[in-house]
CSV table of C-alpha atoms in Angstrom, one decimal:
chain,number,residue,atom,x,y,z
A,1,MET,CA,0.0,0.0,0.0
A,2,ARG,CA,2.8,2.4,0.8
A,3,TYR,CA,4.4,1.8,-2.5
A,4,ASN,CA,1.2,2.4,-4.3
A,5,ARG,CA,1.2,5.8,-2.7
A,6,LEU,CA,4.8,6.3,-3.8
A,7,ILE,CA,3.9,5.5,-7.4
A,8,ILE,CA,1.1,8.0,-7.3
A,9,ILE,CA,3.4,10.7,-5.9
A,10,PHE,CA,6.0,10.0,-8.5
A,11,THR,CA,3.4,10.2,-11.3
A,12,PHE,CA,2.1,13.5,-9.8
A,13,ILE,CA,5.6,15.0,-9.7
A,14,LEU,CA,6.2,14.0,-13.3
A,15,HIS,CA,2.9,15.5,-14.4
A,16,VAL,CA,3.6,18.8,-12.6
A,17,LEU,CA,7.2,19.1,-13.9
A,18,ALA,CA,6.3,18.2,-17.5
A,19,SER,CA,3.4,20.7,-17.5
A,20,ALA,CA,5.7,23.4,-16.2
A,21,GLN,CA,8.3,23.0,-18.9
A,22,GLN,CA,8.5,25.0,-22.1
A,23,ASN,CA,10.2,23.4,-25.1
A,24,ASP,CA,11.9,25.1,-27.9
A,25,GLY,CA,9.9,26.1,-31.0
A,26,TYR,CA,10.4,22.6,-32.5
A,27,GLY,CA,9.0,20.7,-29.6
A,28,ILE,CA,12.3,19.1,-28.6
A,29,ASN,CA,13.9,19.8,-25.2
A,30,LEU,CA,17.6,19.4,-24.6
A,31,PRO,CA,18.3,18.3,-28.2
A,32,LYS,CA,22.1,18.0,-27.6
A,33,PHE,CA,21.9,16.4,-24.2
A,34,TYR,CA,23.8,13.2,-25.2
A,35,LYS,CA,26.4,15.0,-27.3
A,36,SER,CA,28.2,15.5,-24.0
A,37,LYS,CA,30.5,12.7,-22.9
A,38,LEU,CA,29.8,13.1,-19.2
A,39,HIS,CA,26.7,14.0,-17.1
A,40,PHE,CA,26.1,14.4,-13.4
A,41,GLY,CA,23.0,14.5,-11.2
A,42,PHE,CA,21.5,13.2,-8.1
A,43,THR,CA,18.9,10.7,-7.0
A,44,ILE,CA,16.2,10.2,-4.4
A,45,ALA,CA,14.7,6.7,-3.9
A,46,GLY,CA,12.3,4.6,-2.0
A,47,ASN,CA,13.1,1.0,-1.4
A,48,ARG,CA,11.7,-2.2,0.0
A,49,SER,CA,14.2,-4.6,1.5
A,50,ASP,CA,14.1,-8.1,3.0
A,51,PHE,CA,16.1,-11.3,3.2
A,52,VAL,CA,16.4,-14.4,1.1
A,53,ILE,CA,16.6,-17.0,3.9
A,54,ASN,CA,17.7,-20.6,3.6
A,55,PRO,CA,16.7,-22.4,6.9
A,56,LYS,CA,18.3,-25.6,8.0
A,57,PRO,CA,16.2,-28.8,7.6
A,58,ASN,CA,13.6,-29.2,10.4
A,59,SER,CA,15.6,-32.2,11.8
A,60,GLN,CA,18.5,-29.8,12.6
A,61,PHE,CA,16.4,-27.1,14.2
A,62,PRO,CA,17.7,-26.5,17.8
A,63,ASP,CA,15.3,-26.6,20.8
A,64,THR,CA,15.0,-24.1,23.5
A,65,VAL,CA,13.4,-24.2,26.9
A,66,ILE,CA,10.9,-21.6,28.0
A,67,LYS,CA,9.7,-21.3,31.6
A,68,GLU,CA,6.3,-19.6,32.2
A,69,LYS,CA,4.4,-19.5,35.5
A,70,GLY,CA,6.5,-22.3,36.9
A,71,THR,CA,6.0,-24.6,33.9
A,72,VAL,CA,8.9,-25.6,31.7
A,73,THR,CA,8.2,-26.3,28.0
A,74,ARG,CA,10.6,-27.3,25.2
A,75,TYR,CA,10.0,-25.4,22.0
A,76,GLN,CA,11.3,-25.9,18.5
A,77,ILE,CA,11.3,-23.5,15.5
A,78,ARG,CA,8.6,-24.5,13.0
A,79,SER,CA,9.0,-21.7,10.4
A,80,ILE,CA,11.2,-18.8,9.5
A,81,PHE,CA,10.4,-16.0,7.0
A,82,SER,CA,11.5,-12.5,6.3
A,83,LYS,CA,9.1,-9.5,6.4
A,84,PRO,CA,10.0,-6.6,4.1
A,85,ALA,CA,10.0,-3.0,5.2
A,86,PRO,CA,10.3,0.3,3.4
A,87,GLY,CA,13.3,2.7,3.4
A,88,PHE,CA,14.7,5.6,1.5
A,89,ALA,CA,18.0,6.6,-0.1
A,90,ILE,CA,19.8,9.6,-1.6
A,91,GLY,CA,22.7,9.5,-4.0
A,92,ILE,CA,24.7,11.1,-6.8
A,93,VAL,CA,25.0,10.2,-10.5
A,94,SER,CA,28.0,10.1,-12.8
A,95,ASP,CA,27.1,9.1,-16.3
A,96,LEU,CA,29.7,8.3,-19.0
A,97,ARG,CA,28.7,7.9,-22.7
A,98,ILE,CA,30.6,5.0,-24.3
A,99,HIS,CA,28.3,4.6,-27.3
A,100,GLU,CA,25.4,6.5,-28.7
A,101,TYR,CA,22.9,4.4,-26.8
A,102,ILE,CA,25.1,2.8,-24.1
A,103,ARG,CA,26.0,4.6,-20.8
A,104,LEU,CA,28.3,3.6,-17.9
A,105,ARG,CA,26.9,4.8,-14.6
A,106,PHE,CA,28.4,5.1,-11.2
A,107,THR,CA,25.7,6.0,-8.6
A,108,PRO,CA,26.9,5.9,-5.0
A,109,SER,CA,24.2,6.4,-2.4
A,110,ILE,CA,23.4,6.1,1.2
A,111,SER,CA,20.3,4.1,2.1
A,112,PHE,CA,18.3,3.6,5.3
A,113,GLY,CA,16.0,0.7,6.0
A,114,SER,CA,15.1,-2.2,8.2
A,115,ARG,CA,14.1,-5.9,7.8
A,116,THR,CA,12.4,-8.3,10.2
A,117,ILE,CA,12.9,-12.1,10.6
A,118,GLU,CA,9.9,-13.8,12.1
A,119,TYR,CA,10.2,-17.1,13.9
A,120,THR,CA,7.3,-19.4,14.8
A,121,LEU,CA,8.1,-21.7,17.7
A,122,ALA,CA,5.9,-24.6,18.8
A,123,ASN,CA,6.1,-27.5,21.3
A,124,ARG,CA,6.4,-31.1,20.3
A,125,THR,CA,2.6,-31.6,20.3
A,126,ASN,CA,2.0,-28.4,18.4
A,127,ASP,CA,-0.7,-27.3,21.0
A,128,SER,CA,1.4,-24.3,22.1
A,129,SER,CA,3.2,-21.8,19.8
A,130,LYS,CA,5.0,-18.5,20.1
A,131,ILE,CA,6.1,-15.9,17.5
A,132,PHE,CA,9.3,-13.9,17.8
A,133,GLN,CA,10.4,-11.1,15.5
A,134,LYS,CA,14.0,-10.0,15.1
A,135,ARG,CA,14.3,-6.5,13.6
A,136,VAL,CA,17.5,-5.7,11.7
A,137,GLU,CA,18.1,-2.0,11.0
A,138,SER,CA,20.7,-1.0,8.5
A,139,ALA,CA,22.4,2.1,7.0
A,140,PHE,CA,24.0,1.1,3.7
A,141,LEU,CA,26.6,2.7,1.5
A,142,PHE,CA,26.1,1.5,-2.1
A,143,PHE,CA,28.8,1.7,-4.7
A,144,PRO,CA,27.3,0.4,-8.0
A,145,ILE,CA,28.7,0.3,-11.5
A,146,GLU,CA,26.0,-0.4,-14.0
A,147,THR,CA,25.5,-0.4,-17.8
A,148,LYS,CA,22.5,1.6,-19.1
A,149,ILE,CA,21.2,0.6,-22.6
A,150,GLN,CA,18.9,3.3,-23.9
A,151,SER,CA,16.3,3.3,-26.7
A,152,LYS,CA,16.4,5.8,-29.5
A,153,ARG,CA,14.9,9.0,-28.3
A,154,LEU,CA,11.3,9.6,-29.3
A,155,GLY,CA,10.6,13.3,-28.9
A,156,ASN,CA,11.1,14.1,-25.2
A,157,PHE,CA,11.0,10.5,-24.1
A,158,SER,CA,13.2,7.4,-24.1
A,159,ALA,CA,13.2,4.0,-22.3
A,160,TYR,CA,16.1,2.0,-21.1
A,161,ILE,CA,17.2,-1.2,-19.3
A,162,ILE,CA,20.0,-1.2,-16.7
A,163,GLY,CA,22.1,-3.8,-15.0
A,164,GLY,CA,25.4,-4.4,-13.2
A,165,GLY,CA,26.5,-4.9,-9.7
A,166,GLY,CA,28.4,-3.3,-6.8
A,167,TYR,CA,29.6,-3.3,-3.3
A,168,GLN,CA,27.6,-2.5,-0.2
A,169,LEU,CA,28.7,-1.6,3.3
A,170,ASP,CA,26.4,-1.9,6.3
A,171,LEU,CA,27.4,0.9,8.6
A,172,ALA,CA,25.2,-0.5,11.4
A,173,ALA,CA,26.8,-4.0,11.3
A,174,ARG,CA,29.2,-3.1,14.2
A,175,LYS,CA,26.2,-2.1,16.4
A,176,LYS,CA,24.5,-5.4,15.5
A,177,ALA,CA,27.6,-7.4,16.3
A,178,ALA,CA,27.7,-5.8,19.7
A,179,GLY,CA,24.0,-6.6,20.4
A,180,VAL,CA,22.4,-8.6,23.1
A,181,THR,CA,23.6,-12.2,23.4
A,182,SER,CA,23.0,-15.1,25.7
A,183,GLY,CA,19.8,-13.7,27.2
A,184,PRO,CA,17.4,-15.9,29.2
A,185,ASN,CA,16.4,-18.9,27.1
A,186,GLN,CA,18.4,-17.2,24.2
A,187,LEU,CA,15.1,-15.4,23.4
A,188,ASP,CA,16.8,-12.0,23.7
A,189,ASP,CA,19.6,-12.8,21.3
A,190,ASN,CA,20.0,-10.7,18.1
A,191,VAL,CA,20.6,-12.1,14.6
A,192,LYS,CA,24.0,-10.8,13.7
A,193,LEU,CA,25.0,-10.0,10.1
A,194,LYS,CA,28.3,-9.4,8.4
A,195,ARG,CA,29.2,-5.9,7.3
A,196,ASP,CA,30.3,-6.4,3.6
A,197,ASP,CA,28.3,-7.7,0.7
A,198,PHE,CA,28.5,-7.7,-3.1
A,199,TYR,CA,25.3,-7.7,-5.2
A,200,TYR,CA,24.0,-7.7,-8.7
A,201,SER,CA,21.2,-5.6,-10.0
A,202,SER,CA,18.8,-5.3,-13.0
A,203,GLY,CA,16.0,-3.0,-13.8
A,204,ALA,CA,14.3,-0.7,-16.3
A,205,GLY,CA,13.3,2.9,-16.5
A,206,VAL,CA,12.1,5.9,-18.6
A,207,ASP,CA,13.7,9.3,-19.2
A,208,PHE,CA,11.8,12.5,-19.8
A,209,TYR,CA,13.6,15.5,-21.3
A,210,LEU,CA,12.4,18.7,-19.8
A,211,GLN,CA,13.6,22.2,-20.6
A,212,TYR,CA,16.4,22.4,-18.1
A,213,PHE,CA,17.2,18.9,-17.0
A,214,LYS,CA,16.4,15.2,-17.7
A,215,LEU,CA,14.0,13.4,-15.3
A,216,GLY,CA,14.3,9.6,-14.9
A,217,LEU,CA,12.0,7.1,-13.2
A,218,GLU,CA,13.5,3.7,-12.5
A,219,ALA,CA,12.6,0.4,-10.9
A,220,LYS,CA,15.4,-2.0,-10.0
A,221,LEU,CA,16.0,-5.3,-8.1
A,222,GLN,CA,19.2,-5.9,-6.1
A,223,ILE,CA,20.2,-9.3,-4.9
A,224,GLY,CA,23.2,-9.9,-2.5
A,225,THR,CA,25.6,-12.7,-3.3
A,226,ARG,CA,27.2,-13.4,0.2
A,227,ASN,CA,25.9,-15.3,3.1
A,228,LEU,CA,25.6,-12.5,5.6
A,229,LEU,CA,24.8,-14.6,8.7
A,230,ARG,CA,27.4,-14.2,11.5
A,231,PRO,CA,27.4,-17.6,13.4
A,232,GLU,CA,26.2,-17.4,17.0
A,233,ASN,CA,25.2,-20.0,19.5
A,234,SER,CA,21.6,-19.1,19.7
A,235,ILE,CA,18.4,-20.8,18.5
A,236,PHE,CA,17.7,-18.0,16.1
A,237,SER,CA,21.1,-18.1,14.3
A,238,ASN,CA,21.5,-21.9,14.5
A,239,SER,CA,18.3,-22.5,12.7
A,240,ILE,CA,19.4,-20.6,9.6
A,241,ASP,CA,21.8,-21.9,7.0
A,242,LYS,CA,22.1,-18.8,4.8
A,243,VAL,CA,20.9,-15.2,4.7
A,244,ARG,CA,21.2,-13.0,1.6
A,245,SER,CA,20.0,-9.4,1.1
A,246,ARG,CA,17.3,-8.4,-1.4
A,247,MET,CA,16.0,-4.9,-2.2
A,248,VAL,CA,13.5,-3.4,-4.7
A,249,VAL,CA,14.4,0.2,-5.4
A,250,PHE,CA,12.2,2.9,-7.0
A,251,THR,CA,14.4,5.9,-8.0
A,252,ILE,CA,13.9,9.4,-9.4
A,253,THR,CA,17.0,10.8,-11.1
A,254,PHE,CA,17.7,14.4,-12.0
A,255,GLU,CA,20.5,15.0,-14.5
A,256,GLY,CA,21.7,18.2,-16.1
């Protein structure tokens, strides 16, 4: 629902900006835009991030003991899944023309977001269950290098596809590594992640040539390649085999 609102806002911004622009007498804005070898700009983005989780087989799930009102019950994890959450990012654009319709782009950015891992625990007879949520907050630095393949310009519009990869650094990883451990029944333990990751990305977008700048709208998927799980002796970490990052990004770019 939040991203439906974002799309509506993006569309409204586009309509207002396009209506406000005046083209030259021939109806073409920025006719020599791609004659320049190098362009710069900035980006604002909304994202939706979660994890790709590979749990261990059920037979390897560890047990934990929970004591409530004097009664001791042994619980085992029954399911694990990731709940996505929204975030935002800002960045800069460096765009290099290497062919008439091919661009090399370096778009470093800082991104803020959070993800939640939800665990369902149940006793051996499945007549008692509990749900625990482990929230993972992150502040990322992204350093992507991507290739943008653009269509032939049609008036003040063109479409493109984009893909590549990059390096990401989680600035909050040190804080997570120093989180709570070995709490009562291990239920207060955090899920700890590694700081560094490499990812690949792919997406598509459209460019609109306005009087003074080029406005771009882009949707992209980023998938991490490393197992980010930092092994810990807790029921929440020991039940997971691999954790990889995943993010859907909606970006507005402004280039002059």
